PDB file of C-alpha atoms and ligand atoms in Angstrom:
ATOM      1  CA  MET A  16      -1.458 -27.586   8.751  1.00  0.00           C
ATOM      2  CA  SER A  17       0.492 -29.551   6.012  1.00  0.00           C
ATOM      3  CA  THR A  18       2.236 -27.885   3.198  1.00  0.00           C
ATOM      4  CA  SER A  19      -0.214 -29.245   0.810  1.00  0.00           C
ATOM      5  CA  GLU A  20      -3.134 -27.857   2.670  1.00  0.00           C
ATOM      6  CA  ILE A  21      -1.620 -24.710   2.955  1.00  0.00           C
ATOM      7  CA  ALA A  22      -1.042 -24.432  -0.935  1.00  0.00           C
ATOM      8  CA  THR A  23      -4.888 -25.411  -1.188  1.00  0.00           C
ATOM      9  CA  GLU A  24      -6.014 -22.730   0.817  1.00  0.00           C
ATOM     10  CA  VAL A  25      -3.889 -19.894  -0.472  1.00  0.00           C
ATOM     11  CA  ARG A  26      -4.740 -21.132  -3.943  1.00  0.00           C
ATOM     12  CA  ALA A  27      -8.328 -20.855  -3.223  1.00  0.00           C
ATOM     13  CA  LYS A  28      -7.918 -17.153  -1.550  1.00  0.00           C
ATOM     14  CA  LEU A  29      -5.992 -16.168  -4.612  1.00  0.00           C
ATOM     15  CA  ASP A  30      -8.860 -17.160  -6.811  1.00  0.00           C
ATOM     16  CA  THR A  31     -11.110 -15.176  -4.237  1.00  0.00           C
ATOM     17  CA  VAL A  32      -9.123 -12.152  -4.856  1.00  0.00           C
ATOM     18  CA  ARG A  33      -8.573 -12.467  -8.627  1.00  0.00           C
ATOM     19  CA  THR A  34     -12.415 -12.520  -8.839  1.00  0.00           C
ATOM     20  CA  ALA A  35     -12.889  -9.573  -6.516  1.00  0.00           C
ATOM     21  CA  LEU A  36     -10.326  -7.538  -8.506  1.00  0.00           C
ATOM     22  CA  ALA A  37     -11.817  -8.648 -11.776  1.00  0.00           C
ATOM     23  CA  LYS A  38     -15.142  -7.209 -10.926  1.00  0.00           C
ATOM     24  CA  GLU A  39     -13.895  -3.659 -10.316  1.00  0.00           C
ATOM     25  CA  ILE A  40     -10.810  -3.666 -12.948  1.00  0.00           C
ATOM     26  CA  THR A  41     -12.376  -5.026 -15.916  1.00  0.00           C
ATOM     27  CA  GLY A  42     -16.082  -4.891 -15.073  1.00  0.00           C
ATOM     28  CA  LYS A  43     -16.489  -8.769 -15.441  1.00  0.00           C
ATOM     29  CA  THR A  44     -19.319  -9.134 -12.745  1.00  0.00           C
ATOM     30  CA  GLY A  45     -21.047 -11.732 -14.750  1.00  0.00           C
ATOM     31  CA  VAL A  46     -23.593  -8.748 -15.827  1.00  0.00           C
ATOM     32  CA  PRO A  47     -22.466  -6.517 -18.590  1.00  0.00           C
ATOM     33  CA  ARG A  48     -21.932  -3.041 -17.528  1.00  0.00           C
ATOM     34  CA  ASP A  49     -22.945  -0.038 -19.395  1.00  0.00           C
ATOM     35  CA  ARG A  50     -20.074   1.049 -21.570  1.00  0.00           C
ATOM     36  CA  SER A  51     -21.565   4.475 -22.300  1.00  0.00           C
ATOM     37  CA  SER A  52     -21.181   5.015 -18.488  1.00  0.00           C
ATOM     38  CA  SER A  53     -18.143   6.984 -17.327  1.00  0.00           C
ATOM     39  CA  VAL A  54     -17.903   5.394 -14.097  1.00  0.00           C
ATOM     40  CA  GLY A  55     -17.555   1.530 -13.369  1.00  0.00           C
ATOM     41  CA  TRP A  56     -15.769   0.893 -16.369  1.00  0.00           C
ATOM     42  CA  LYS A  57     -11.745   0.040 -16.915  1.00  0.00           C
ATOM     43  CA  GLY A  58      -9.472   3.097 -16.068  1.00  0.00           C
ATOM     44  CA  ASP A  59     -11.252   4.614 -12.953  1.00  0.00           C
ATOM     45  CA  VAL A  60      -9.288   2.159 -10.706  1.00  0.00           C
ATOM     46  CA  CYS A  61      -6.171   2.630  -8.870  1.00  0.00           C
ATOM     47  CA  LEU A  62      -3.825   0.648  -6.696  1.00  0.00           C
ATOM     48  CA  THR A  63      -1.478   1.986  -3.899  1.00  0.00           C
ATOM     49  CA  CYS A  64       1.900   0.076  -3.658  1.00  0.00           C
ATOM     50  CA  SER A  65       4.304   0.695  -1.022  1.00  0.00           C
ATOM     51  CA  PHE A  66       6.497  -2.328  -2.446  1.00  0.00           C
ATOM     52  CA  GLN A  67       6.113  -4.513   0.560  1.00  0.00           C
ATOM     53  CA  ALA A  68       4.885  -7.933   0.082  1.00  0.00           C
ATOM     54  CA  GLU A  69       1.200  -7.695   0.005  1.00  0.00           C
ATOM     55  CA  ASP A  70       1.090  -4.847  -2.152  1.00  0.00           C
ATOM     56  CA  VAL A  71       3.489  -6.151  -4.643  1.00  0.00           C
ATOM     57  CA  LEU A  72       1.294  -9.480  -4.758  1.00  0.00           C
ATOM     58  CA  LEU A  73      -1.777  -7.382  -5.463  1.00  0.00           C
ATOM     59  CA  THR A  74      -0.154  -5.196  -8.387  1.00  0.00           C
ATOM     60  CA  LYS A  75       0.932  -8.735  -9.880  1.00  0.00           C
ATOM     61  CA  LEU A  76      -2.643  -9.865  -9.677  1.00  0.00           C
ATOM     62  CA  ALA A  77      -4.084  -6.588 -10.833  1.00  0.00           C
ATOM     63  CA  ILE A  78      -1.833  -6.089 -13.788  1.00  0.00           C
ATOM     64  CA  ALA A  79      -2.703  -9.551 -15.172  1.00  0.00           C
ATOM     65  CA  LEU A  80      -6.344  -7.729 -15.567  1.00  0.00           C
ATOM     66  CA  ASP A  81      -5.034  -4.382 -16.873  1.00  0.00           C
ATOM     67  CA  PRO A  82      -1.265  -3.831 -17.604  1.00  0.00           C
ATOM     68  CA  LYS A  83      -1.811  -0.158 -17.347  1.00  0.00           C
ATOM     69  CA  ILE A  84      -3.599   0.117 -14.057  1.00  0.00           C
ATOM     70  CA  PRO A  85      -2.149   2.974 -12.258  1.00  0.00           C
ATOM     71  CA  VAL A  86       0.313   2.135  -9.390  1.00  0.00           C
ATOM     72  CA  LEU A  87       0.434   4.967  -6.911  1.00  0.00           C
ATOM     73  CA  PHE A  88       3.732   5.141  -4.929  1.00  0.00           C
ATOM     74  CA  LEU A  89       4.110   7.589  -2.053  1.00  0.00           C
ATOM     75  CA  ASP A  90       7.684   9.046  -2.935  1.00  0.00           C
ATOM     76  CA  THR A  91       8.223  10.890   0.241  1.00  0.00           C
ATOM     77  CA  GLY A  92      12.050  11.035  -0.310  1.00  0.00           C
ATOM     78  CA  TYR A  93      12.800   9.334   2.924  1.00  0.00           C
ATOM     79  CA  HIS A  94      12.683   5.772   1.686  1.00  0.00           C
ATOM     80  CA  PHE A  95      15.502   3.281   1.970  1.00  0.00           C
ATOM     81  CA  ALA A  96      17.760   3.126  -0.946  1.00  0.00           C
ATOM     82  CA  GLU A  97      16.931  -0.734  -1.146  1.00  0.00           C
ATOM     83  CA  THR A  98      13.163   0.397  -1.472  1.00  0.00           C
ATOM     84  CA  TYR A  99      14.036   2.661  -4.304  1.00  0.00           C
ATOM     85  CA  ALA A 100      15.972   0.296  -6.017  1.00  0.00           C
ATOM     86  CA  TYR A 101      13.460  -2.441  -5.777  1.00  0.00           C
ATOM     87  CA  ARG A 102      10.683  -0.057  -6.961  1.00  0.00           C
ATOM     88  CA  ASP A 103      12.685   0.649  -9.981  1.00  0.00           C
ATOM     89  CA  ARG A 104      13.555  -2.987 -10.826  1.00  0.00           C
ATOM     90  CA  ILE A 105       9.916  -4.333 -10.366  1.00  0.00           C
ATOM     91  CA  ALA A 106       8.318  -1.215 -12.477  1.00  0.00           C
ATOM     92  CA  SER A 107      10.807  -1.810 -15.124  1.00  0.00           C
ATOM     93  CA  GLN A 108      10.519  -5.613 -15.173  1.00  0.00           C
ATOM     94  CA  TRP A 109       6.643  -5.602 -15.022  1.00  0.00           C
ATOM     95  CA  ASN A 110       6.456  -2.496 -17.131  1.00  0.00           C
ATOM     96  CA  LEU A 111       4.337  -0.902 -14.522  1.00  0.00           C
ATOM     97  CA  ASN A 112       2.220   2.321 -15.090  1.00  0.00           C
ATOM     98  CA  LEU A 113       3.770   3.732 -12.004  1.00  0.00           C
ATOM     99  CA  ILE A 114       2.850   7.042 -10.675  1.00  0.00           C
ATOM    100  CA  ASN A 115       5.302   8.494  -8.251  1.00  0.00           C
ATOM    101  CA  LEU A 116       3.325  10.823  -5.944  1.00  0.00           C
ATOM    102  CA  LEU A 117       5.515  13.714  -4.352  1.00  0.00           C
ATOM    103  CA  PRO A 118       5.047  16.086  -1.744  1.00  0.00           C
ATOM    104  CA  ASP A 119       4.774  19.813  -2.354  1.00  0.00           C
ATOM    105  CA  LYS A 120       8.189  20.242  -0.685  1.00  0.00           C
ATOM    106  CA  THR A 121      11.368  18.328  -1.411  1.00  0.00           C
ATOM    107  CA  VAL A 122      13.051  16.868   1.695  1.00  0.00           C
ATOM    108  CA  ALA A 123      15.618  19.633   1.797  1.00  0.00           C
ATOM    109  CA  GLU A 124      13.098  22.478   1.580  1.00  0.00           C
ATOM    110  CA  GLN A 125      10.973  20.650   4.447  1.00  0.00           C
ATOM    111  CA  GLU A 126      14.071  20.107   6.708  1.00  0.00           C
ATOM    112  CA  ALA A 127      15.125  23.747   6.094  1.00  0.00           C
ATOM    113  CA  GLU A 128      11.997  25.132   6.907  1.00  0.00           C
ATOM    114  CA  PHE A 129      10.545  22.838   9.861  1.00  0.00           C
ATOM    115  CA  GLY A 130      13.776  20.651  10.794  1.00  0.00           C
ATOM    116  CA  LEU A 131      13.331  16.860  11.407  1.00  0.00           C
ATOM    117  CA  LEU A 132       9.544  16.697  11.623  1.00  0.00           C
ATOM    118  CA  TYR A 133       9.826  12.961  11.610  1.00  0.00           C
ATOM    119  CA  LYS A 134      11.260  13.308  14.958  1.00  0.00           C
ATOM    120  CA  THR A 135       9.389  16.134  16.307  1.00  0.00           C
ATOM    121  CA  GLU A 136       6.063  16.088  14.437  1.00  0.00           C
ATOM    122  CA  PRO A 137       5.843  12.693  12.551  1.00  0.00           C
ATOM    123  CA  ASN A 138       2.035  13.314  12.089  1.00  0.00           C
ATOM    124  CA  ARG A 139       2.761  16.592  10.317  1.00  0.00           C
ATOM    125  CA  CYS A 140       5.455  15.132   8.389  1.00  0.00           C
ATOM    126  CA  CYS A 141       3.358  12.223   7.168  1.00  0.00           C
ATOM    127  CA  GLY A 142       0.587  14.695   6.364  1.00  0.00           C
ATOM    128  CA  PHE A 143       2.758  16.764   4.047  1.00  0.00           C
ATOM    129  CA  ARG A 144       4.629  13.816   2.576  1.00  0.00           C
ATOM    130  CA  LYS A 145       2.013  10.942   2.506  1.00  0.00           C
ATOM    131  CA  VAL A 146      -1.542  12.071   3.178  1.00  0.00           C
ATOM    132  CA  GLU A 147      -2.035  15.148   1.194  1.00  0.00           C
ATOM    133  CA  PRO A 148      -0.348  13.837  -1.980  1.00  0.00           C
ATOM    134  CA  LEU A 149      -2.358  10.403  -1.692  1.00  0.00           C
ATOM    135  CA  PHE A 150      -5.609  12.005  -1.004  1.00  0.00           C
ATOM    136  CA  LYS A 151      -5.129  14.463  -4.150  1.00  0.00           C
ATOM    137  CA  ALA A 152      -4.215  11.649  -6.383  1.00  0.00           C
ATOM    138  CA  VAL A 153      -7.033   9.147  -5.127  1.00  0.00           C
ATOM    139  CA  ALA A 154      -9.663  11.788  -5.694  1.00  0.00           C
ATOM    140  CA  GLY A 155      -9.323  11.187  -9.467  1.00  0.00           C
ATOM    141  CA  TYR A 156     -10.439   7.581  -9.197  1.00  0.00           C
ATOM    142  CA  ARG A 157     -13.530   5.825  -8.419  1.00  0.00           C
ATOM    143  CA  VAL A 158     -12.028   2.697  -6.823  1.00  0.00           C
ATOM    144  CA  TRP A 159      -8.679   2.422  -4.616  1.00  0.00           C
ATOM    145  CA  ILE A 160      -7.304  -0.991  -3.995  1.00  0.00           C
ATOM    146  CA  THR A 161      -4.919  -1.635  -1.058  1.00  0.00           C
ATOM    147  CA  GLY A 162      -2.903  -4.338   0.350  1.00  0.00           C
ATOM    148  CA  LEU A 163      -4.111  -3.648   3.965  1.00  0.00           C
ATOM    149  CA  ARG A 164      -4.629  -6.798   6.217  1.00  0.00           C
ATOM    150  CA  ARG A 165      -6.197  -7.279   9.537  1.00  0.00           C
ATOM    151  CA  GLU A 166      -3.380  -8.870  10.996  1.00  0.00           C
ATOM    152  CA  GLN A 167      -1.059  -5.934  10.512  1.00  0.00           C
ATOM    153  CA  ALA A 168      -2.166  -3.828  13.376  1.00  0.00           C
ATOM    154  CA  LYS A 169      -4.927  -3.628  15.805  1.00  0.00           C
ATOM    155  CA  THR A 170      -5.920  -0.478  14.267  1.00  0.00           C
ATOM    156  CA  ARG A 171      -6.766  -2.583  11.254  1.00  0.00           C
ATOM    157  CA  ALA A 172      -8.495  -5.330  13.168  1.00  0.00           C
ATOM    158  CA  ALA A 173     -12.084  -4.305  11.946  1.00  0.00           C
ATOM    159  CA  LEU A 174     -10.975  -3.741   8.235  1.00  0.00           C
ATOM    160  CA  GLU A 175     -13.589  -4.470   5.759  1.00  0.00           C
ATOM    161  CA  GLU A 176     -12.760  -5.784   2.332  1.00  0.00           C
ATOM    162  CA  SER A 177     -15.031  -3.012   0.747  1.00  0.00           C
ATOM    163  CA  ALA A 178     -15.933   0.192   2.142  1.00  0.00           C
ATOM    164  CA  MET A 179     -16.584   3.666   1.242  1.00  0.00           C
ATOM    165  CA  PHE A 180     -13.793   6.150   2.049  1.00  0.00           C
ATOM    166  CA  THR A 181     -14.523   9.872   2.265  1.00  0.00           C
ATOM    167  CA  LEU A 182     -11.733  12.165   1.357  1.00  0.00           C
ATOM    168  CA  PRO A 183     -10.894  15.515   3.007  1.00  0.00           C
ATOM    169  CA  ALA A 184     -12.760  17.411  -0.009  1.00  0.00           C
ATOM    170  CA  GLY A 185     -15.828  15.242   0.450  1.00  0.00           C
ATOM    171  CA  LYS A 186     -15.646  12.940  -2.467  1.00  0.00           C
ATOM    172  CA  GLN A 187     -16.268   9.315  -1.712  1.00  0.00           C
ATOM    173  CA  VAL A 188     -14.102   6.472  -3.350  1.00  0.00           C
ATOM    174  CA  LEU A 189     -14.797   2.680  -3.035  1.00  0.00           C
ATOM    175  CA  LYS A 190     -11.838   1.382  -0.881  1.00  0.00           C
ATOM    176  CA  LEU A 191     -10.959  -2.303  -1.273  1.00  0.00           C
ATOM    177  CA  ALA A 192      -8.871  -4.492   0.757  1.00  0.00           C
ATOM    178  CA  PRO A 193      -8.983  -7.892  -1.009  1.00  0.00           C
ATOM    179  CA  LEU A 194      -6.273  -9.447   1.401  1.00  0.00           C
ATOM    180  CA  ALA A 195      -7.874  -8.181   4.440  1.00  0.00           C
ATOM    181  CA  SER A 196      -8.248 -11.605   5.767  1.00  0.00           C
ATOM    182  CA  TRP A 197      -4.886 -12.840   4.792  1.00  0.00           C
ATOM    183  CA  THR A 198      -2.276 -13.793   6.975  1.00  0.00           C
ATOM    184  CA  THR A 199       1.625 -13.178   6.631  1.00  0.00           C
ATOM    185  CA  ARG A 200       2.127 -16.711   5.868  1.00  0.00           C
ATOM    186  CA  ASP A 201      -0.646 -16.566   3.047  1.00  0.00           C
ATOM    187  CA  VAL A 202       1.254 -13.536   1.565  1.00  0.00           C
ATOM    188  CA  TRP A 203       4.652 -15.038   1.783  1.00  0.00           C
ATOM    189  CA  TYR A 204       3.272 -18.471   0.191  1.00  0.00           C
ATOM    190  CA  ALA A 205       1.449 -16.745  -2.648  1.00  0.00           C
ATOM    191  CA  CYS A 206       4.327 -14.605  -3.365  1.00  0.00           C
ATOM    192  CA  GLU A 207       6.612 -17.676  -3.559  1.00  0.00           C
ATOM    193  CA  GLU A 208       4.090 -19.476  -5.675  1.00  0.00           C
ATOM    194  CA  LEU A 209       3.904 -16.729  -8.033  1.00  0.00           C
ATOM    195  CA  GLY A 210       7.749 -16.455  -8.334  1.00  0.00           C
ATOM    196  CA  ILE A 211       7.550 -12.696  -6.966  1.00  0.00           C
ATOM    197  CA  PRO A 212      10.876 -11.662  -5.608  1.00  0.00           C
ATOM    198  CA  LEU A 213      10.425  -9.538  -2.347  1.00  0.00           C
ATOM    199  CA  LEU A 214      12.050  -6.423  -1.125  1.00  0.00           C
ATOM    200  CA  PRO A 215      15.381  -7.399   0.251  1.00  0.00           C
ATOM    201  CA  LEU A 216      14.945  -5.388   3.337  1.00  0.00           C
ATOM    202  CA  TYR A 217      12.956  -8.483   4.664  1.00  0.00           C
ATOM    203  CA  GLU A 218      15.784 -10.594   4.797  1.00  0.00           C
ATOM    204  CA  ARG A 219      17.602  -8.045   7.394  1.00  0.00           C
ATOM    205  CA  GLY A 220      14.491  -8.737   9.786  1.00  0.00           C
ATOM    206  CA  TYR A 221      12.082  -5.970   8.940  1.00  0.00           C
ATOM    207  CA  SER A 222       8.551  -6.919   9.189  1.00  0.00           C
ATOM    208  CA  SER A 223       6.803  -3.481   8.126  1.00  0.00           C
ATOM    209  CA  ILE A 224       8.768  -1.187   5.900  1.00  0.00           C
ATOM    210  CA  GLY A 225       8.156   2.380   5.567  1.00  0.00           C
ATOM    211  CA  CYS A 226      10.549   5.505   5.439  1.00  0.00           C
ATOM    212  CA  GLU A 227      13.807   4.882   6.596  1.00  0.00           C
ATOM    213  CA  PRO A 228      13.996   7.216   9.488  1.00  0.00           C
ATOM    214  CA  CYS A 229      10.751   5.937  10.963  1.00  0.00           C
ATOM    215  CA  THR A 230      11.446   2.168  10.480  1.00  0.00           C
ATOM    216  CA  SER A 231      13.287   0.012  12.730  1.00  0.00           C
ATOM    217  CA  LEU A 232      13.636  -3.830  13.452  1.00  0.00           C
ATOM    218  CA  PRO A 233      10.423  -5.059  15.163  1.00  0.00           C
ATOM    219  CA  THR A 234      10.755  -4.644  18.961  1.00  0.00           C
ATOM    220  CA  ASP A 235       7.887  -7.312  19.391  1.00  0.00           C
ATOM    221  CA  PRO A 236       7.804 -10.424  17.398  1.00  0.00           C
ATOM    222  CA  ASN A 237       4.020 -10.682  17.743  1.00  0.00           C
ATOM    223  CA  ASP A 238       3.658  -7.096  16.297  1.00  0.00           C
ATOM    224  CA  PRO A 239       4.927  -6.698  12.882  1.00  0.00           C
ATOM    225  CA  ARG A 240       4.528  -2.837  12.681  1.00  0.00           C
ATOM    226  CA  SER A 241       6.187  -2.428  16.328  1.00  0.00           C
ATOM    227  CA  GLY A 242       9.208  -1.096  14.553  1.00  0.00           C
ATOM    228  CA  ARG A 243       7.451   1.951  12.836  1.00  0.00           C
ATOM    229  CA  TRP A 244       8.083   5.365  14.421  1.00  0.00           C
ATOM    230  CA  ALA A 245       9.708   3.815  17.122  1.00  0.00           C
ATOM    231  CA  GLY A 246      12.230   6.937  17.197  1.00  0.00           C
ATOM    232  CA  ALA A 247       9.613   9.730  17.295  1.00  0.00           C
ATOM    233  CA  GLU A 248      10.122  12.043  20.328  1.00  0.00           C
ATOM    234  CA  GLY A 249       7.245  11.757  22.744  1.00  0.00           C
ATOM    235  CA  VAL A 250       4.596  10.460  20.122  1.00  0.00           C
ATOM    236  CA  VAL A 251       2.988   7.182  19.981  1.00  0.00           C
ATOM    237  CA  LYS A 252       2.078   6.823  16.469  1.00  0.00           C
ATOM    238  CA  ILE A 253       1.079   3.310  14.442  1.00  0.00           C
ATOM    239  CA  GLU A 254      -0.487   4.622  11.439  1.00  0.00           C
ATOM    240  CA  CYS A 255       0.647   7.256   8.811  1.00  0.00           C
ATOM    241  CA  GLY A 256      -2.651   8.442   8.142  1.00  0.00           C
ATOM    242  CA  ILE A 257      -3.712   7.814   4.809  1.00  0.00           C
ATOM    243  CA  HIS A 258      -5.855   4.818   6.135  1.00  0.00           C
ATOM    244  CA  ILE A 259      -7.891   7.176   8.390  1.00  0.00           C
ATOM    245  CA  GLN A 260     -10.268   9.598   7.422  1.00  0.00           C
ATOM    246  CA  ALA A 261      -8.384  12.739   8.577  1.00  0.00           C
ATOM    247  CA  ALA A 262      -8.247  16.276   7.681  1.00  0.00           C
ATOM    248  CA  PRO A 263      -5.210  17.412   5.734  1.00  0.00           C
ATOM    249  CA  ALA A 264      -2.272  18.635   7.419  1.00  0.00           C
ATOM    250  CA  SER A 265      -2.043  22.329   8.397  1.00  0.00           C
ATOM    251  CA  HIS A 266       0.830  24.511   6.906  1.00  0.00           C
TER     252      HIS A 266
HETATM  253 FE1  SF4 B   9       7.795  11.521   7.611  1.00  0.00          FE
HETATM  254 FE2  SF4 B   9       8.413   9.157   8.904  1.00  0.00          FE
HETATM  255 FE3  SF4 B   9       5.981   9.802   7.910  1.00  0.00          FE
HETATM  256 FE4  SF4 B   9       7.977   9.235   6.341  1.00  0.00          FE
HETATM  257  S1  SF4 B   9       6.936   7.672   7.776  1.00  0.00           S
HETATM  258  S2  SF4 B   9       6.551  10.837   6.045  1.00  0.00           S
HETATM  259  S3  SF4 B   9       9.505  10.298   7.168  1.00  0.00           S
HETATM  260  S4  SF4 B   9       6.795  10.856   9.483  1.00  0.00           S
END
C-alpha cells in the first residue's frame, strides 16, 4: 500500500472515530437529545488513558469535542518515571481534566503488608491498584471510552466497538472502543498526522507499556504484549483485569 493510500485510509478512519465520539460526547446524533434528561448528555462520558499511543490519540480527538472530558489515569505508583513525566507534560500542554485514580494503599504500605505482589500474586496487585480504583470511578459515568484494539492481544480479538459492561456492583456502562479495528500502523500514522508526541519509551523498543515491574521489551515481535508480566513467578498473565468483567480483589 502506498503512503497516499495509507493516508486516505487513516483519514477516513479518523472521521469515523470522530463521528462515534461526537455521538456520545456532544450528543450530535443528528437527532436532538432531550436536554432535560440527566443521561445521554455532555458530562456523563469518561475516557481512560494509559498514555500509550492509542489512548493519547483518542484523548486528542475527545478534547476537541469536550475540552473538559474526564481523563482517567490509573496511578498505580509503579509506572515508569518516563510515563509520569510524559503524562504531566501532555496534561499541562493540553490542559486536560486529568483524574489520577489512586489505590487504597500506597506502594510502600502494600509492599510492607504483602511484599512484592507483582511478583507473587500479580492478579491481586492489579486488583488493588487498577481494577478496584477504575471500576469505582467508572461507576460514576454512563459511557466509558477506551483505546482498546483487537490487534493488541488474542484476548481482544473479538472486541466490539460498542458493548455494555457490567461492573462488580451490577451497574452497566456503555463501553466504547472506537479504535477496535485499527492497526498499530494506523495509530502511529494518525499520531504523526495530528502532531501528537509519543511516550519516549517506544523509542527504547517497548510496544506495550504498563507498570515498570511488569513491562519488559517484547519477546515475540508478532505479539506486542509479550513483554507484559514476563517476570511474574509461575503466573501466566496477559490482562490486568480492567477489561474483564471480574469480581473485585479480595483483601
Ligand atoms: Fe501491580 Fe504489575 Fe498490575 Fe502494576 S501491572 S498493578 S505493578 S501487578
